[in-house]
């Protein structure tokens, strides 16, 4: 039966740091097969994706022809999945293209605007195509966010600090934005003003999200992905922090998303929705 066939997976952004990890994870998953590896970097073209990722020859050359690979997967007997770790400037078009070909997108690229996500949700709904947009694939981050929601019932002051490597193109991170959105949906405003603030340098107080929540972004070499949610109250500070030391921590979430997206008929946002 078709459902017993391995899931054909396209990794878009296959030569990037996350893409290389996804290639390895998919290649070693018994219920998946790496169907295509797409990347725009010229130095990666035509190289074997497996050798590039350090997991041996997979006989899947890296190509820059996303449309061609999507078209090829659409002809397979088993439903296909595209995992996207590319760039904020291209992810919207990548996802629209995948849905148009009937390929289920699993999106780790951040930087999509609320309007773009809404448009993709409507497009996926009309096509009855599952789509997952996941700001962070780490189980630890989901647990941090759940702990933050619990703490928000008892604290009225909170700020978010996110720290990433200096090759990350968007700020704040999608995870920090999602965390702020989740807190804002708790039905209360945070950080009531106790003094009239003035910034001596624009942006010193970070970006202002909904319900008075501040987000601060740090970009430095040596970092991977880190986030703090800091609550303050009379005589106490409560800090929640998640640190990433290796991108392999995201792979269980990525593989879960690949399997789950085949069961969906619409767009779902956030890893916590499929756990």
Tab-separated table of C-alpha atoms in Angstrom:
chain	number	residue	atom	x	y	z
A	1	UNK	CA	0.000	0.000	0.000
A	2	UNK	CA	1.063	3.583	-0.632
A	3	UNK	CA	1.023	4.369	3.075
A	4	UNK	CA	3.767	1.756	3.635
A	5	UNK	CA	6.128	3.408	1.198
A	6	UNK	CA	8.828	5.667	2.627
A	7	UNK	CA	7.943	9.350	2.707
A	8	UNK	CA	9.738	11.212	-0.106
A	9	UNK	CA	11.351	14.291	1.451
A	10	UNK	CA	12.823	17.374	-0.188
A	11	UNK	CA	15.272	19.356	1.927
A	12	UNK	CA	15.265	22.968	0.749
A	13	UNK	CA	18.340	24.768	2.029
A	14	UNK	CA	20.183	21.451	2.137
A	15	UNK	CA	23.674	22.981	2.315
A	16	UNK	CA	22.880	25.233	5.282
A	17	UNK	CA	23.650	24.383	8.896
A	18	UNK	CA	20.127	23.161	9.619
A	19	UNK	CA	19.683	21.644	6.168
A	20	UNK	CA	22.737	19.409	6.601
A	21	UNK	CA	21.341	18.059	9.880
A	22	UNK	CA	17.960	17.412	8.256
A	23	UNK	CA	19.626	15.516	5.397
A	24	UNK	CA	21.347	13.233	7.929
A	25	UNK	CA	18.176	12.745	9.973
A	26	UNK	CA	16.019	11.900	6.945
A	27	UNK	CA	18.684	9.581	5.518
A	28	UNK	CA	18.695	7.504	8.712
A	29	UNK	CA	14.909	7.449	9.250
A	30	UNK	CA	13.491	4.059	8.237
A	31	UNK	CA	10.179	5.512	7.047
A	32	UNK	CA	11.651	8.299	4.891
A	33	UNK	CA	13.774	8.714	1.807
A	34	UNK	CA	15.725	11.785	0.724
A	35	UNK	CA	14.145	12.491	-2.653
A	36	UNK	CA	15.730	15.858	-3.354
A	37	UNK	CA	18.230	18.355	-1.950
A	38	UNK	CA	17.871	21.979	-3.011
A	39	UNK	CA	20.243	24.860	-2.347
A	40	UNK	CA	21.141	28.100	-4.135
A	41	UNK	CA	24.788	28.268	-3.101
A	42	UNK	CA	26.864	27.651	-6.272
A	43	UNK	CA	29.647	25.829	-4.416
A	44	UNK	CA	27.174	23.127	-3.345
A	45	UNK	CA	25.534	22.435	-6.708
A	46	UNK	CA	25.840	18.891	-8.065
A	47	UNK	CA	27.587	17.638	-4.928
A	48	UNK	CA	26.127	14.542	-3.286
A	49	UNK	CA	23.878	15.697	-0.429
A	50	UNK	CA	24.915	12.785	1.772
A	51	UNK	CA	28.626	13.388	1.330
A	52	UNK	CA	28.082	17.097	1.971
A	53	UNK	CA	26.250	16.255	5.214
A	54	UNK	CA	28.875	13.717	6.250
A	55	UNK	CA	26.605	10.674	6.207
A	56	UNK	CA	27.915	8.898	3.090
A	57	UNK	CA	26.869	8.776	-0.544
A	58	UNK	CA	23.101	9.041	-1.020
A	59	UNK	CA	23.126	9.538	-4.800
A	60	UNK	CA	21.043	12.703	-4.368
A	61	UNK	CA	22.837	15.643	-6.002
A	62	UNK	CA	22.220	19.158	-4.742
A	63	UNK	CA	20.232	21.201	-7.258
A	64	UNK	CA	18.898	24.750	-7.409
A	65	UNK	CA	15.764	23.662	-9.322
A	66	UNK	CA	13.100	23.621	-6.598
A	67	UNK	CA	10.228	23.671	-9.096
A	68	UNK	CA	11.598	20.653	-10.920
A	69	UNK	CA	12.025	18.634	-7.722
A	70	UNK	CA	8.529	19.581	-6.512
A	71	UNK	CA	7.075	18.480	-9.843
A	72	UNK	CA	8.954	15.172	-9.659
A	73	UNK	CA	7.788	14.406	-6.104
A	74	UNK	CA	4.194	15.223	-7.052
A	75	UNK	CA	4.293	12.210	-9.389
A	76	UNK	CA	5.226	9.794	-6.593
A	77	UNK	CA	2.679	7.314	-5.199
A	78	UNK	CA	3.369	8.445	-1.632
A	79	UNK	CA	2.620	12.011	-0.468
A	80	UNK	CA	5.751	14.140	-0.400
A	81	UNK	CA	7.085	16.638	2.123
A	82	UNK	CA	9.317	19.689	1.683
A	83	UNK	CA	11.381	20.749	4.694
A	84	UNK	CA	12.372	24.407	4.316
A	85	UNK	CA	15.350	25.977	6.072
A	86	UNK	CA	16.214	28.747	3.644
A	87	UNK	CA	15.908	32.537	3.992
A	88	UNK	CA	13.131	34.934	5.046
A	89	UNK	CA	13.205	36.499	1.572
A	90	UNK	CA	12.361	33.249	-0.221
A	91	UNK	CA	10.399	31.097	2.214
A	92	UNK	CA	6.960	32.502	1.339
A	93	UNK	CA	7.307	31.665	-2.366
A	94	UNK	CA	8.844	28.289	-1.534
A	95	UNK	CA	5.845	27.311	0.579
A	96	UNK	CA	3.304	28.553	-1.961
A	97	UNK	CA	5.057	26.541	-4.671
A	98	UNK	CA	5.069	23.384	-2.567
A	99	UNK	CA	1.362	23.665	-1.790
A	100	UNK	CA	0.595	24.310	-5.469
A	101	UNK	CA	2.306	21.013	-6.348
A	102	UNK	CA	0.509	19.132	-3.549
A	103	UNK	CA	3.694	18.798	-1.489
A	104	UNK	CA	3.315	19.231	2.289
A	105	UNK	CA	5.637	21.962	3.649
A	106	UNK	CA	7.386	21.728	7.007
A	107	UNK	CA	8.804	25.196	7.573
A	108	UNK	CA	11.629	25.982	9.965
A	109	UNK	CA	12.598	29.231	8.266
A	110	UNK	CA	11.514	32.219	10.366
A	111	UNK	CA	10.748	35.748	9.212
A	112	UNK	CA	7.302	35.224	7.689
A	113	UNK	CA	4.973	38.130	8.438
A	114	UNK	CA	1.550	37.618	10.004
A	115	UNK	CA	-0.040	38.583	6.678
A	116	UNK	CA	2.060	36.016	4.803
A	117	UNK	CA	1.185	33.273	7.288
A	118	UNK	CA	-2.507	34.130	6.954
A	119	UNK	CA	-2.258	34.037	3.163
A	120	UNK	CA	-0.504	30.648	3.263
A	121	UNK	CA	-3.138	29.351	5.697
A	122	UNK	CA	-5.911	30.311	3.290
A	123	UNK	CA	-4.030	28.802	0.337
A	124	UNK	CA	-3.393	25.524	2.203
A	125	UNK	CA	-7.006	25.375	3.372
A	126	UNK	CA	-8.366	25.782	-0.158
A	127	UNK	CA	-6.032	23.048	-1.402
A	128	UNK	CA	-6.686	20.811	1.649
A	129	UNK	CA	-2.909	20.509	2.000
A	130	UNK	CA	-1.243	20.130	5.373
A	131	UNK	CA	1.405	22.715	6.233
A	132	UNK	CA	3.437	23.095	9.418
A	133	UNK	CA	5.207	26.327	10.348
A	134	UNK	CA	7.444	25.661	13.345
A	135	UNK	CA	9.428	28.571	14.832
A	136	UNK	CA	11.423	26.140	16.979
A	137	UNK	CA	11.655	22.340	16.717
A	138	UNK	CA	13.153	21.814	20.176
A	139	UNK	CA	11.075	19.966	22.764
A	140	UNK	CA	12.934	21.951	25.431
A	141	UNK	CA	11.683	25.224	23.972
A	142	UNK	CA	8.093	23.979	24.035
A	143	UNK	CA	8.553	23.156	27.727
A	144	UNK	CA	10.043	26.606	28.383
A	145	UNK	CA	7.069	28.282	26.727
A	146	UNK	CA	4.619	26.214	28.757
A	147	UNK	CA	6.472	27.133	31.959
A	148	UNK	CA	6.373	30.799	30.919
A	149	UNK	CA	2.614	30.643	30.469
A	150	UNK	CA	2.253	29.194	33.966
A	151	UNK	CA	4.516	31.866	35.470
A	152	UNK	CA	2.641	34.663	33.700
A	153	UNK	CA	-0.334	34.030	35.976
A	154	UNK	CA	1.719	35.229	38.943
A	155	UNK	CA	4.016	37.892	37.469
A	156	UNK	CA	3.046	41.186	35.803
A	157	UNK	CA	6.528	42.054	34.521
A	158	UNK	CA	8.328	40.036	31.834
A	159	UNK	CA	10.940	40.575	29.132
A	160	UNK	CA	12.410	38.213	26.536
A	161	UNK	CA	16.041	37.987	25.459
A	162	UNK	CA	16.951	35.872	22.443
A	163	UNK	CA	20.543	35.162	21.435
A	164	UNK	CA	21.597	33.709	18.074
A	165	UNK	CA	24.628	33.300	15.814
A	166	UNK	CA	25.497	36.333	13.716
A	167	UNK	CA	24.442	34.678	10.449
A	168	UNK	CA	20.754	34.765	11.388
A	169	UNK	CA	19.024	37.160	8.996
A	170	UNK	CA	15.881	38.103	10.954
A	171	UNK	CA	15.325	39.697	14.348
A	172	UNK	CA	13.626	39.130	16.696
A	173	UNK	CA	13.675	35.377	16.245
A	174	UNK	CA	10.477	33.605	15.302
A	175	UNK	CA	10.637	31.731	18.595
A	176	UNK	CA	10.796	34.947	20.628
A	177	UNK	CA	7.900	36.421	18.658
A	178	UNK	CA	5.870	33.253	19.197
A	179	UNK	CA	6.657	33.266	22.928
A	180	UNK	CA	5.524	36.895	23.213
A	181	UNK	CA	2.342	36.087	21.277
A	182	UNK	CA	1.560	33.175	23.582
A	183	UNK	CA	2.031	35.361	26.656
A	184	UNK	CA	-0.069	38.142	25.104
A	185	UNK	CA	-2.931	35.676	24.649
A	186	UNK	CA	-3.130	35.092	28.414
A	187	UNK	CA	-5.628	37.941	28.730
A	188	UNK	CA	-3.502	40.471	30.584
A	189	UNK	CA	-1.103	43.326	29.902
A	190	UNK	CA	2.448	43.196	31.194
A	191	UNK	CA	5.019	45.701	32.418
A	192	UNK	CA	2.760	48.443	33.776
A	193	UNK	CA	4.695	51.706	33.660
A	194	UNK	CA	6.109	53.025	36.923
A	195	UNK	CA	8.250	55.794	35.391
A	196	UNK	CA	8.335	57.820	32.197
A	197	UNK	CA	11.105	56.154	30.188
A	198	UNK	CA	13.350	57.796	27.606
A	199	UNK	CA	15.809	56.000	25.332
A	200	UNK	CA	19.173	57.740	25.040
A	201	UNK	CA	19.860	55.479	22.069
A	202	UNK	CA	16.917	54.282	19.878
A	203	UNK	CA	16.142	50.619	20.485
A	204	UNK	CA	17.871	50.433	23.863
A	205	UNK	CA	14.713	48.987	25.408
A	206	UNK	CA	14.287	46.424	22.652
A	207	UNK	CA	11.283	45.883	20.412
A	208	UNK	CA	7.772	46.228	21.794
A	209	UNK	CA	5.455	43.290	21.178
A	210	UNK	CA	1.785	43.020	22.151
A	211	UNK	CA	0.596	43.666	25.711
A	212	UNK	CA	3.748	45.572	26.673
A	213	UNK	CA	6.211	42.689	26.259
A	214	UNK	CA	9.780	43.681	25.314
A	215	UNK	CA	12.046	41.498	23.143
A	216	UNK	CA	15.822	41.993	22.987
A	217	UNK	CA	17.963	40.378	20.256
A	218	UNK	CA	21.672	39.533	20.469
A	219	UNK	CA	23.759	38.342	17.506
A	220	UNK	CA	27.281	36.988	18.117
A	221	UNK	CA	29.581	34.326	16.651
A	222	UNK	CA	29.871	31.376	19.011
A	223	UNK	CA	26.148	31.293	19.759
A	224	UNK	CA	23.660	28.868	18.184
A	225	UNK	CA	20.164	29.545	19.558
A	226	UNK	CA	19.261	30.639	23.084
A	227	UNK	CA	16.307	32.289	24.779
A	228	UNK	CA	15.553	33.732	28.200
A	229	UNK	CA	12.157	34.707	29.552
A	230	UNK	CA	12.691	36.835	32.651
A	231	UNK	CA	9.879	37.563	35.099
A	232	UNK	CA	10.274	40.164	37.818
A	233	UNK	CA	8.317	40.755	40.990
A	234	UNK	CA	8.757	42.346	44.388
A	235	UNK	CA	11.985	40.938	45.826
A	236	UNK	CA	12.422	38.195	43.225
A	237	UNK	CA	13.381	37.396	39.631
A	238	UNK	CA	12.314	34.179	37.886
A	239	UNK	CA	14.394	33.267	34.816
A	240	UNK	CA	13.596	30.561	32.284
A	241	UNK	CA	16.368	29.792	29.796
A	242	UNK	CA	16.852	27.347	26.952
A	243	UNK	CA	20.269	26.794	25.370
A	244	UNK	CA	21.103	24.948	22.171
A	245	UNK	CA	24.562	23.377	22.018
A	246	UNK	CA	24.023	21.244	18.906
A	247	UNK	CA	21.456	21.491	16.116
A	248	UNK	CA	20.837	17.766	16.440
A	249	UNK	CA	18.404	18.690	19.248
A	250	UNK	CA	15.923	19.892	16.617
A	251	UNK	CA	15.870	16.674	14.594
A	252	UNK	CA	13.313	14.652	16.632
A	253	UNK	CA	10.899	17.570	16.179
A	254	UNK	CA	11.652	17.799	12.452
A	255	UNK	CA	11.045	14.080	11.901
A	256	UNK	CA	7.845	14.224	13.954
A	257	UNK	CA	6.637	17.165	11.841
A	258	UNK	CA	7.357	15.306	8.592
A	259	UNK	CA	5.192	12.416	9.763
A	260	UNK	CA	2.418	14.571	11.222
A	261	UNK	CA	2.035	16.979	8.287
A	262	UNK	CA	0.778	14.126	6.104
A	263	UNK	CA	-2.269	13.823	8.394
A	264	UNK	CA	-3.198	17.507	8.149
A	265	UNK	CA	-5.499	19.334	5.737
A	266	UNK	CA	-4.614	22.878	6.733
A	267	UNK	CA	-1.821	25.057	8.134
A	268	UNK	CA	-0.768	24.549	11.753
A	269	UNK	CA	1.617	26.913	13.577
A	270	UNK	CA	3.854	25.695	16.394
A	271	UNK	CA	5.377	22.380	17.475
A	272	UNK	CA	3.202	22.266	20.602
A	273	UNK	CA	0.148	21.789	18.366
A	274	UNK	CA	1.331	18.362	17.148
A	275	UNK	CA	2.892	16.924	20.299
